[in-house]
XYZ file of C-alpha atoms in Angstrom:
691
model
C -46.302 -75.781 -182.691
C -46.683 -75.026 -179.055
C -43.547 -72.549 -178.060
C -41.071 -74.255 -175.492
C -41.078 -73.035 -171.919
C -38.326 -70.584 -171.310
C -36.199 -71.947 -168.662
C -33.678 -69.510 -166.872
C -30.278 -69.889 -168.480
C -26.661 -69.925 -167.577
C -24.091 -69.106 -170.253
C -26.672 -69.760 -172.920
C -27.840 -73.294 -171.386
C -31.119 -73.926 -169.708
C -30.727 -74.538 -166.138
C -33.044 -77.640 -166.298
C -30.160 -79.476 -168.022
C -28.070 -79.485 -164.973
C -30.616 -81.166 -163.073
C -30.856 -84.009 -165.948
C -26.935 -84.172 -165.984
C -26.894 -84.867 -162.183
C -29.568 -87.196 -162.280
C -27.510 -89.327 -165.058
C -24.498 -89.289 -163.186
C -25.935 -90.618 -160.026
C -28.064 -93.128 -162.125
C -25.026 -94.327 -163.986
C -23.177 -94.545 -160.749
C -25.871 -96.885 -159.469
C -25.685 -98.921 -162.592
C -22.028 -99.351 -163.098
C -21.456 -99.778 -159.412
C -23.746 -102.475 -159.100
C -22.519 -104.333 -162.518
C -18.785 -103.899 -161.206
C -19.452 -106.636 -158.590
C -22.034 -108.719 -160.321
C -19.985 -111.244 -161.732
C -18.250 -111.739 -158.507
C -21.489 -111.963 -156.687
C -22.705 -114.734 -159.122
C -19.616 -116.674 -158.519
C -18.655 -116.352 -154.919
C -22.165 -115.496 -153.217
C -24.488 -117.628 -155.424
C -21.594 -120.277 -156.279
C -22.149 -120.245 -160.018
C -19.444 -121.661 -162.267
C -17.755 -119.169 -164.535
C -19.325 -119.922 -167.853
C -22.823 -119.808 -166.428
C -22.105 -116.506 -164.433
C -20.657 -115.021 -167.549
C -24.036 -116.009 -169.624
C -26.277 -114.387 -167.081
C -24.247 -111.346 -166.787
C -24.435 -110.884 -170.595
C -28.033 -111.680 -170.650
C -28.718 -109.240 -168.038
C -26.639 -106.585 -170.067
C -28.397 -107.537 -173.250
C -31.980 -107.129 -171.548
C -30.834 -103.576 -170.161
C -30.225 -102.504 -173.928
C -33.681 -104.246 -175.303
C -36.266 -102.498 -172.637
C -35.284 -98.940 -173.947
C -37.773 -99.779 -176.845
C -40.500 -100.147 -174.173
C -39.620 -97.050 -172.454
C -39.646 -94.969 -175.575
C -42.756 -96.358 -176.619
C -44.555 -95.342 -173.120
C -42.790 -91.953 -173.194
C -43.700 -90.858 -176.912
C -47.012 -92.341 -176.760
C -48.557 -92.485 -173.441
C -47.041 -90.734 -170.427
C -44.445 -88.480 -171.824
C -40.830 -88.543 -171.240
C -40.971 -86.948 -167.659
C -43.406 -89.227 -165.923
C -41.773 -92.297 -167.734
C -38.546 -91.279 -165.987
C -39.992 -90.732 -162.693
C -42.171 -93.978 -162.553
C -39.457 -96.280 -164.234
C -36.835 -94.798 -161.742
C -39.011 -95.875 -158.819
C -38.875 -99.431 -160.304
C -35.256 -99.174 -160.686
C -34.551 -98.104 -157.233
C -36.965 -100.881 -156.012
C -34.801 -103.245 -158.013
C -31.590 -102.071 -156.561
C -33.021 -102.442 -153.167
C -34.205 -105.967 -153.627
C -30.555 -106.974 -155.024
C -29.018 -105.624 -151.984
C -31.398 -107.422 -149.607
C -30.863 -110.736 -151.919
C -27.145 -110.335 -150.885
C -27.669 -110.489 -146.995
C -26.592 -114.030 -146.175
C -27.853 -113.844 -142.550
C -31.382 -113.781 -143.834
C -31.404 -117.622 -144.459
C -28.406 -118.602 -142.357
C -30.306 -120.277 -139.655
C -27.171 -122.435 -138.322
C -24.985 -119.176 -138.162
C -22.368 -120.900 -140.207
C -21.680 -118.151 -142.694
C -23.357 -119.755 -145.747
C -27.007 -119.304 -146.560
C -29.193 -122.417 -145.996
C -31.809 -121.519 -148.848
C -29.765 -120.491 -151.777
C -32.970 -120.703 -154.078
C -34.317 -117.665 -152.228
C -31.315 -115.599 -152.514
C -31.283 -116.612 -156.531
C -34.977 -115.900 -156.824
C -34.592 -112.410 -154.974
C -31.479 -111.583 -157.044
C -33.193 -112.231 -160.646
C -36.181 -110.349 -159.465
C -34.031 -107.524 -158.531
C -32.123 -107.634 -161.894
C -35.403 -107.746 -163.828
C -36.733 -104.706 -162.337
C -33.238 -102.965 -162.731
C -33.216 -103.906 -166.558
C -36.730 -102.703 -166.944
C -35.800 -99.429 -165.169
C -32.518 -98.589 -166.359
C -33.440 -99.499 -170.152
C -36.745 -97.851 -169.713
C -35.458 -94.523 -168.798
C -32.121 -94.762 -170.896
C -33.798 -93.307 -174.226
C -35.952 -90.716 -172.414
C -33.113 -89.071 -170.358
C -31.116 -88.226 -173.327
C -33.976 -87.251 -175.594
C -35.346 -85.153 -172.699
C -32.357 -83.207 -172.266
C -32.199 -82.423 -175.825
C -35.863 -81.097 -175.794
C -34.672 -78.557 -173.094
C -32.957 -76.471 -176.105
C -34.680 -74.289 -178.739
C -34.488 -75.031 -182.428
C -31.703 -72.483 -183.069
C -29.328 -73.974 -180.122
C -27.834 -76.708 -182.298
C -24.443 -75.942 -180.986
C -25.437 -75.937 -177.404
C -27.467 -79.156 -177.921
C -24.347 -80.876 -179.426
C -22.229 -79.700 -176.279
C -24.905 -81.170 -173.895
C -24.961 -84.604 -175.390
C -20.925 -84.274 -174.969
C -21.371 -83.351 -171.224
C -24.023 -85.896 -170.870
C -21.642 -88.640 -172.095
C -18.981 -87.113 -169.580
C -21.641 -87.459 -166.644
C -22.124 -91.180 -167.734
C -18.412 -91.856 -167.366
C -17.731 -89.793 -164.307
C -20.335 -92.028 -162.447
C -19.010 -95.020 -163.910
C -15.453 -94.025 -162.987
C -16.186 -93.257 -159.397
C -18.544 -96.445 -158.932
C -15.952 -98.662 -160.434
C -13.391 -97.547 -157.823
C -15.542 -97.358 -154.893
C -17.809 -100.372 -155.234
C -15.412 -103.037 -155.059
C -13.592 -101.310 -152.032
C -17.165 -101.699 -150.494
C -17.433 -105.319 -151.546
C -14.178 -105.851 -149.713
C -15.320 -104.650 -146.300
C -16.565 -107.499 -144.071
C -20.288 -107.312 -142.617
C -22.887 -109.634 -141.043
C -24.871 -110.427 -137.988
C -23.665 -113.734 -136.919
C -20.732 -114.156 -139.199
C -18.492 -111.735 -141.119
C -18.535 -111.886 -145.072
C -17.552 -109.584 -147.929
C -20.053 -107.174 -147.836
C -22.313 -107.457 -151.022
C -25.128 -105.834 -149.407
C -23.055 -102.449 -148.807
C -21.739 -102.742 -152.424
C -25.234 -103.040 -153.823
C -26.845 -100.837 -151.169
C -24.809 -97.632 -152.042
C -25.770 -97.873 -155.550
C -29.518 -98.130 -154.399
C -29.129 -95.162 -152.662
C -27.508 -93.099 -155.462
C -30.611 -94.125 -157.524
C -32.885 -92.664 -154.857
C -30.673 -89.464 -154.884
C -31.037 -89.500 -158.869
C -34.907 -89.577 -158.604
C -35.034 -86.965 -156.075
C -32.780 -84.460 -157.977
C -34.740 -85.162 -161.077
C -38.051 -84.201 -159.503
C -36.498 -81.139 -157.976
C -36.067 -79.597 -161.330
C -39.576 -80.348 -162.319
C -40.687 -76.581 -162.520
C -38.169 -75.589 -165.128
C -38.685 -78.524 -167.516
C -39.848 -78.096 -171.140
C -42.220 -81.079 -171.448
C -43.453 -82.368 -174.882
C -46.964 -83.819 -174.766
C -47.229 -87.528 -175.898
C -49.000 -87.764 -179.314
C -51.003 -90.869 -179.090
C -49.929 -94.372 -179.444
C -47.629 -93.391 -182.167
C -45.782 -96.976 -182.686
C -49.172 -98.527 -183.456
C -49.909 -95.893 -185.945
C -46.331 -96.341 -187.412
C -46.779 -100.032 -187.523
C -50.042 -99.886 -189.099
C -48.734 -97.525 -191.598
C -45.860 -99.702 -192.676
C -48.220 -102.574 -192.750
C -50.675 -101.092 -194.903
C -47.840 -99.764 -197.554
C -46.573 -103.323 -197.927
C -49.878 -104.567 -198.310
C -50.832 -101.998 -200.851
C -47.570 -102.498 -202.782
C -48.002 -106.125 -203.013
C -51.753 -105.792 -204.231
C -50.658 -103.398 -206.907
C -47.295 -105.267 -207.815
C -48.476 -105.201 -211.628
C -46.207 -103.181 -214.095
C -49.722 -101.569 -215.226
C -49.427 -99.533 -212.050
C -47.074 -96.667 -211.944
C -44.078 -96.655 -209.650
C -43.992 -94.362 -206.693
C -40.741 -92.639 -205.427
C -40.789 -94.549 -202.093
C -42.479 -97.661 -201.042
C -43.809 -95.882 -198.052
C -45.870 -93.668 -200.612
C -48.112 -96.770 -201.050
C -49.700 -95.886 -197.721
C -50.660 -92.351 -199.307
C -54.430 -93.828 -199.976
C -55.054 -94.117 -195.993
C -52.441 -92.076 -194.097
C -51.722 -88.595 -194.069
C -48.416 -87.184 -195.756
C -46.853 -86.177 -192.446
C -47.144 -89.402 -190.824
C -45.735 -91.039 -193.773
C -42.777 -88.623 -193.918
C -41.854 -89.120 -190.393
C -41.874 -92.988 -190.954
C -39.597 -92.335 -193.746
C -37.180 -90.387 -191.432
C -37.058 -93.171 -188.903
C -36.727 -95.942 -191.320
C -33.701 -94.403 -193.105
C -31.892 -94.062 -189.668
C -32.607 -97.533 -188.376
C -31.316 -98.874 -191.679
C -28.060 -97.228 -191.153
C -28.273 -98.732 -187.539
C -28.120 -102.405 -189.116
C -24.285 -102.870 -189.200
C -23.569 -101.166 -185.798
C -24.013 -103.834 -183.173
C -20.621 -105.142 -184.433
C -18.754 -102.185 -182.636
C -20.564 -103.056 -179.462
C -19.832 -106.712 -179.991
C -16.155 -105.685 -179.586
C -16.682 -102.875 -176.882
C -17.981 -104.956 -174.396
C -15.199 -107.450 -174.624
C -12.638 -105.102 -173.509
C -12.777 -106.709 -170.084
C -11.186 -109.569 -171.742
C -8.183 -107.873 -172.921
C -5.138 -109.628 -171.787
C -7.084 -112.727 -171.269
C -7.376 -111.342 -167.847
C -3.981 -112.434 -167.250
C -2.437 -109.058 -166.626
C -5.621 -107.018 -165.636
C -6.222 -106.158 -162.079
C -9.318 -104.445 -161.010
C -7.862 -101.297 -161.399
C -7.619 -101.530 -165.293
C -11.553 -101.226 -165.382
C -11.104 -97.437 -164.499
C -8.748 -96.837 -167.449
C -11.863 -96.408 -170.182
C -13.827 -93.722 -168.096
C -10.568 -91.860 -167.152
C -9.661 -91.855 -170.667
C -13.325 -90.789 -171.862
C -13.171 -87.761 -169.192
C -10.095 -86.787 -170.886
C -10.660 -87.356 -174.740
C -14.309 -85.696 -174.642
C -13.350 -82.322 -173.880
C -10.251 -82.516 -176.357
C -12.278 -83.903 -179.092
C -14.914 -81.090 -178.713
C -12.533 -78.062 -178.139
C -9.589 -79.046 -180.139
C -9.744 -82.102 -182.492
C -13.129 -81.346 -184.070
C -12.479 -77.402 -184.347
C -9.164 -78.275 -185.945
C -10.714 -80.694 -188.641
C -13.230 -78.106 -189.502
C -10.520 -75.149 -189.929
C -8.784 -77.794 -192.351
C -11.997 -77.569 -194.420
C -12.736 -81.167 -193.800
C -16.248 -82.129 -193.745
C -16.244 -84.571 -190.606
C -19.900 -85.380 -190.801
C -21.572 -87.516 -188.117
C -21.576 -90.515 -190.012
C -17.864 -90.157 -190.997
C -17.323 -89.892 -187.186
C -18.871 -92.931 -186.664
C -17.070 -94.767 -189.195
C -13.886 -93.526 -187.768
C -14.997 -94.697 -184.383
C -15.526 -98.324 -185.589
C -12.121 -98.184 -187.233
C -10.444 -97.108 -184.145
C -12.205 -100.224 -182.190
C -10.797 -102.622 -185.002
C -7.273 -101.110 -184.588
C -7.690 -101.667 -180.744
C -8.298 -105.420 -181.109
C -5.277 -105.685 -183.469
C -2.899 -104.346 -180.713
C -4.658 -106.406 -178.235
C -3.804 -109.402 -180.435
C -0.074 -108.373 -180.542
C -0.185 -107.829 -176.816
C -1.925 -110.966 -176.268
C 1.083 -112.886 -178.221
C 3.428 -111.513 -176.071
C 1.408 -112.633 -172.933
C 1.204 -116.084 -174.451
C 4.839 -116.434 -174.318
C 5.165 -115.949 -170.698
C 2.122 -118.310 -169.720
C 2.774 -121.672 -168.179
C 1.980 -124.612 -170.422
C -0.934 -126.453 -169.056
C -1.908 -129.927 -170.107
C -4.336 -130.520 -172.956
C -6.899 -133.128 -172.823
C -4.384 -135.789 -173.888
C -1.696 -134.812 -171.638
C -0.773 -134.722 -168.086
C 1.893 -132.974 -165.788
C 3.452 -134.170 -162.622
C 5.667 -132.474 -160.329
C 7.495 -133.886 -157.516
C 8.730 -132.344 -154.252
C 11.188 -134.166 -152.266
C 11.106 -133.284 -148.670
C 13.155 -135.921 -147.368
C 17.180 -135.705 -147.025
C 17.564 -138.900 -149.548
C 17.532 -139.898 -153.166
C 14.340 -141.039 -154.525
C 14.283 -143.018 -157.959
C 11.477 -142.121 -160.395
C 10.195 -144.201 -163.065
C 7.711 -143.274 -165.892
C 6.036 -145.485 -168.258
C 3.015 -144.591 -170.414
C 1.229 -142.060 -167.956
C 1.898 -144.281 -164.839
C 4.627 -143.210 -162.481
C 6.437 -145.260 -159.801
C 8.432 -143.957 -156.964
C 11.181 -146.337 -155.369
C 12.563 -145.347 -151.796
C 14.410 -147.419 -149.495
C 13.219 -150.823 -150.816
C 9.499 -149.648 -151.135
C 7.737 -148.579 -154.475
C 4.706 -146.206 -154.774
C 2.837 -146.424 -158.154
C 0.937 -143.692 -159.331
C -1.622 -143.141 -162.313
C -3.318 -139.727 -163.288
C -6.253 -138.836 -165.460
C -5.596 -137.062 -168.631
C -5.604 -133.143 -168.678
C -4.576 -132.974 -165.019
C -1.630 -131.239 -163.098
C -0.371 -133.097 -159.871
C 2.151 -132.672 -157.228
C 3.566 -135.724 -155.580
C 5.339 -134.871 -152.305
C 7.697 -137.187 -150.670
C 7.944 -137.104 -146.730
C 9.663 -139.701 -144.668
C 8.402 -143.169 -145.913
C 5.141 -141.984 -147.649
C 4.238 -140.015 -150.612
C 1.039 -137.721 -150.960
C -0.590 -136.871 -154.201
C -2.344 -133.597 -154.702
C -4.029 -131.674 -157.416
C -2.456 -128.403 -158.818
C -3.942 -125.295 -160.090
C -4.926 -125.909 -163.714
C -5.163 -122.224 -164.761
C -3.468 -118.902 -164.233
C -4.979 -116.840 -161.228
C -7.326 -113.956 -162.383
C -7.321 -110.306 -161.863
C -3.797 -110.149 -160.975
C -4.253 -112.361 -157.752
C -1.664 -115.194 -156.400
C -2.623 -118.668 -155.574
C -0.831 -119.769 -152.237
C -0.921 -123.228 -150.670
C 0.940 -124.778 -147.599
C 2.393 -128.274 -147.223
C 2.490 -129.276 -143.574
C 5.733 -131.376 -143.197
C 5.736 -130.909 -139.405
C 4.755 -133.665 -137.083
C 1.915 -131.832 -135.507
C -1.181 -129.918 -137.080
C -0.306 -126.353 -137.793
C -2.635 -123.396 -137.846
C -2.047 -120.968 -140.830
C -3.355 -117.430 -141.174
C -2.766 -115.489 -144.384
C -3.199 -111.641 -143.705
C -6.472 -111.553 -142.389
C -7.829 -114.812 -143.782
C -7.552 -117.744 -141.573
C -6.836 -121.023 -143.333
C -7.212 -122.990 -140.348
C -5.450 -126.267 -139.358
C -3.463 -128.390 -141.746
C -2.749 -131.888 -140.642
C 0.581 -133.477 -140.696
C 1.805 -134.335 -144.290
C -1.210 -132.560 -145.852
C -1.607 -129.931 -148.273
C -4.071 -126.732 -147.742
C -6.480 -125.567 -150.423
C -5.309 -122.623 -152.449
C -5.932 -119.149 -151.079
C -6.178 -116.192 -153.147
C -3.623 -113.359 -152.027
C -3.270 -109.652 -153.477
C -0.101 -108.681 -155.112
C 2.515 -106.791 -153.033
C 3.774 -107.739 -149.570
C 1.960 -110.826 -148.066
C 2.570 -111.936 -144.401
C 1.731 -115.321 -143.141
C 1.245 -116.529 -139.462
C 2.182 -120.193 -138.735
C 1.123 -121.338 -135.086
C 1.556 -124.873 -133.322
C -0.243 -126.534 -130.656
C 1.876 -125.051 -128.202
C 0.778 -121.589 -129.144
C 4.260 -120.753 -130.742
C 4.193 -119.006 -133.923
C 6.636 -117.452 -136.717
C 5.728 -115.022 -139.315
C 6.691 -115.509 -142.779
C 6.767 -112.634 -145.165
C 6.901 -112.649 -149.031
C 6.653 -110.503 -151.759
C 4.109 -111.289 -154.757
C 3.822 -109.958 -158.214
C 0.679 -110.455 -160.467
C -0.753 -114.105 -161.513
C 1.855 -116.203 -159.565
C 1.271 -119.469 -157.798
C 3.287 -120.769 -154.928
C 3.352 -124.011 -152.754
C 4.964 -123.047 -149.408
C 6.685 -126.286 -147.878
C 6.774 -126.156 -143.986
C 9.868 -128.362 -143.160
C 9.910 -130.720 -140.149
C 12.974 -128.798 -138.929
C 11.032 -125.427 -138.828
C 12.042 -123.271 -135.413
C 9.106 -121.475 -134.173
C 9.439 -117.888 -132.715
C 9.780 -114.531 -134.632
C 10.488 -114.394 -138.319
C 11.088 -117.753 -140.114
C 10.964 -116.908 -143.595
C 14.444 -118.706 -144.299
C 13.177 -121.886 -142.942
C 10.253 -122.037 -145.126
C 10.613 -123.279 -148.808
C 8.604 -121.259 -151.332
C 8.285 -123.592 -154.408
C 7.115 -121.610 -157.624
C 4.127 -123.400 -159.350
C 3.087 -120.564 -161.804
C 5.619 -117.464 -162.676
C 4.274 -114.086 -161.870
C 3.409 -111.782 -164.974
C 6.342 -110.231 -166.619
C 4.662 -107.905 -169.052
C 3.819 -104.409 -167.765
C 0.003 -103.545 -167.553
C 1.028 -100.362 -169.392
C 1.193 -102.207 -172.757
C -2.611 -102.367 -172.444
C -2.922 -98.726 -172.526
C -2.478 -98.416 -176.320
C -5.489 -100.653 -176.912
C -7.744 -99.015 -174.175
C -6.733 -95.614 -175.696
C -7.666 -96.552 -179.185
C -10.970 -98.207 -178.059
C -11.931 -95.289 -175.783
C -11.103 -92.983 -178.699
C -13.435 -94.859 -180.845
C -16.109 -94.641 -178.518
C -16.004 -91.097 -177.821
C -16.352 -90.411 -181.574
C -18.875 -93.186 -182.165
C -21.182 -93.258 -179.237
C -21.413 -89.383 -178.469
C -21.966 -88.732 -182.190
C -24.551 -91.475 -182.296
C -26.495 -89.777 -179.369
C -26.612 -86.634 -181.218
C -27.236 -88.025 -184.639
C -30.167 -90.167 -183.250
C -31.789 -86.965 -181.775
C -31.152 -84.590 -184.699
C -32.660 -86.894 -187.241
C -35.624 -88.305 -185.408
C -39.305 -86.635 -185.968
C -40.394 -84.674 -183.056
C -42.887 -87.496 -182.220
C -40.520 -90.187 -182.002
C -37.294 -88.826 -180.324
C -37.151 -91.353 -177.667
C -37.937 -94.180 -179.972
C -34.958 -93.500 -182.068
C -32.813 -93.368 -179.162
C -34.105 -96.615 -178.205
C -33.170 -97.737 -181.675
C -29.706 -96.564 -181.118
C -29.202 -98.276 -177.563
C -30.789 -101.554 -179.238
C -27.635 -101.881 -181.117
C -25.864 -102.495 -177.802
C -28.167 -105.264 -177.063
C -27.516 -106.838 -180.177
C -23.763 -106.458 -179.819
C -24.245 -108.429 -176.333
C -26.146 -110.989 -178.162
C -23.478 -111.468 -180.727
C -20.834 -111.944 -177.940
C -23.219 -114.643 -176.343
C -23.302 -116.531 -179.693
C -19.700 -116.266 -180.498
C -18.666 -117.403 -176.760
C -20.905 -120.574 -177.376
C -19.537 -121.267 -180.980
C -16.048 -120.268 -180.646
C -13.757 -122.771 -181.858
C -10.362 -120.914 -181.648
C -7.956 -121.942 -179.032
C -5.779 -118.921 -179.495
C -7.143 -115.696 -177.918
C -5.110 -113.487 -180.194
C -6.652 -115.349 -183.066
C -10.043 -114.518 -181.683
C -9.010 -110.720 -181.451
C -7.923 -110.701 -185.187
C -11.314 -112.477 -186.263
C -13.468 -109.671 -184.467
C -11.261 -107.086 -185.954
C -11.511 -108.259 -189.550
C -15.223 -108.533 -189.099
C -15.381 -105.013 -187.890
C -13.299 -103.548 -190.526
C -15.661 -105.293 -193.160
C -18.729 -103.917 -191.337
C -16.968 -100.449 -191.321
C -16.721 -100.717 -195.047
C -20.266 -101.462 -195.544
C -21.406 -98.828 -193.144
C -19.236 -96.306 -194.948
C -20.925 -97.029 -198.257
C -24.480 -96.867 -196.622
C -23.470 -93.570 -194.918
C -22.137 -92.021 -198.544
C -25.943 -92.465 -199.817
C -27.475 -91.040 -196.920
C -29.009 -87.721 -196.997
C -29.240 -85.452 -193.812
C -32.615 -83.957 -192.946
C -34.019 -81.171 -190.986
C -37.140 -83.001 -189.463
C -38.622 -79.537 -188.025
C -38.669 -78.177 -191.688
C -40.066 -81.333 -192.975
C -42.794 -81.491 -190.473
C -43.784 -77.833 -190.866
C -43.874 -78.261 -194.692
C -46.154 -81.018 -194.437
C -48.200 -79.568 -191.730
C -48.646 -76.276 -193.806
C -49.473 -78.311 -196.809
C -51.998 -80.225 -195.017
C -53.256 -77.349 -193.187
C -53.612 -75.471 -196.543
C -55.652 -78.654 -197.895
C -57.824 -78.666 -194.851
C -58.697 -75.026 -195.329
C -59.391 -75.466 -199.079
C -61.533 -78.464 -198.395
C -63.120 -76.372 -195.642
C -63.860 -73.414 -197.839
C -65.295 -75.465 -200.471
C -67.669 -77.106 -198.234
C -68.670 -73.863 -196.996
C -69.138 -72.664 -200.446
C -71.266 -75.785 -201.078
C -73.179 -75.329 -197.753
C -73.965 -71.758 -198.895
C -75.028 -72.731 -202.483
C -77.358 -75.435 -200.869
C -78.818 -72.742 -198.475
C -79.395 -70.520 -201.338
C -80.969 -72.991 -203.458
C -83.300 -73.758 -200.307
C -84.176 -70.099 -199.986
C -85.165 -69.938 -203.594
C -87.263 -72.853 -203.194
C -89.023 -71.709 -200.297
C -89.616 -68.477 -201.867
C -90.871 -69.763 -205.006
C -93.036 -72.296 -202.973
C -94.460 -69.432 -200.807
C -95.428 -67.199 -204.055
C -97.310 -70.285 -205.248
C -99.223 -70.532 -202.206
C -100.140 -66.971 -202.352
C -101.290 -67.339 -206.040
C -103.483 -70.349 -205.060
C -105.006 -68.225 -202.005
C -105.750 -65.525 -204.547
C -107.537 -67.822 -206.906
C -109.577 -69.605 -204.185
C -110.505 -65.987 -203.016
C -111.783 -65.160 -206.443
C -113.907 -68.133 -206.532
């Protein structure tokens, strides 16, 4: 075995790992920063509906966790981890740049109206960018963690374990900062002809960070220990498994003696070392079968609270808690458990992590029940809702008959009928009525939906904060405008240039109709003259109620995911470290696929019931995994490989000595034969001379 390259050390840790940790921080900033605004980009730039945007998003995430197997095969079989990381990082950076370019609306905005004229171009470019990103981030993902583990010597198991914790911290530090910064960048306005939300900047900064990650990684080149690839290992493994299955099938009769393991049926063709390595990998991959269920729950945390009480900032709770919990687990909880003489093995940690995630969803269900009590009742498919706003100073008679409404006012009648499943507002102004459709769902991400009804006798120009709604004609309603929580300000201007300012304090998730009466007096503040009609009440449950479920889920993630990374490395043979890391990451991909399947097949109307269903499924999976883990025997791959390597070396030496002995024997026989032949020749010559 080739000795590892001696890298300079700091506090017992190779300096090379610091380049790897910084690289991971920048790469995760790039990935999570892009992902933080991706759904919004789909919805508000590409104009996709919610369902399609969510489907494409989860498909992209699943692809990011399917491609690691490709990167692992390239690294372990062909290029090695270092070159694989460098080459695929270039692909990754290119993908981020392409995505940023796809978000520049001015490229196809030929008429300069702020809307791209060739949306197909932007969609195609963004899909190419996302495919390159999925290939890049997925391809390097198993290599970086395994490459970091390679920097440690065999006796540095404790330092290696600490490295995986620091590695996971760097992931979440990058995630935290990008989740805070990228939405702020998106909120800026940019553009050549028209100012729009700045998606190019929101995607461009992550692209720059990915370039930084690549440069930092290359700078540390001279200090890395690099494990050489050992041929196309996956092809060898696949052929070995295939031969074992075929050979076992051919010898399925009871007359053939059984073998200890089914892979031993490959013994006739493949060496014992390869068979032992395949056994190691298959044992671990078998354990991974139940694990996607954890990720199916974890990747749904954005749905906690049904998006009814969760503003953007709640996305930062998870990485903040990870930055707190990882050091606490490593320096306090695990040592304390060890002092209590409890054998808290890696597989037991993974089991506990799954149980925590299940409990998080139980808590989420309880919180959701409380939220549901405060939500407005929206009409079902067989119902309708109608609201009347009387903007005149007289009585109006209203009649209802089987879904049809009729208003009677000063001898005139106004009949209305509505389609089922709709919410509507009827506004009565002077001698007429106006019908408008209401908002049909709770505003998302803690925003508020505001609209204006112009009861004035002339058109009015309305501005909400820095967003200009434009002119509203007399006796007409504006579209809903999304307004953030806090103090909101509205400017109302008439044709004469006179204006008035309306101030309103908004909570989270409310909806208002602001009625501008015909008696409005312009000049200065006119809040008292505006009638604020509440359509949907703001959220009354504090966001703090979500913290327990985030805490439980994050604690589960720390115990589950950090342990999984370390376990995958420690139980993998030397020539398949990246492959087994990819196997671990595949569980994340299958978790996202489960989410997609459940989202399509879900028939539960109540969100809390869906949470309970997922929690129950994970508890069941947790029990199955605990039973599987009970029968798992931990191994030291290095010792097993050394044993088989020495055995095979001894066998080869024995065969070699036998062959040499045979050759020497044959050579001696040849010499004897030659000697006898020469003596016979001499005798013959002597006889002939005598004759």
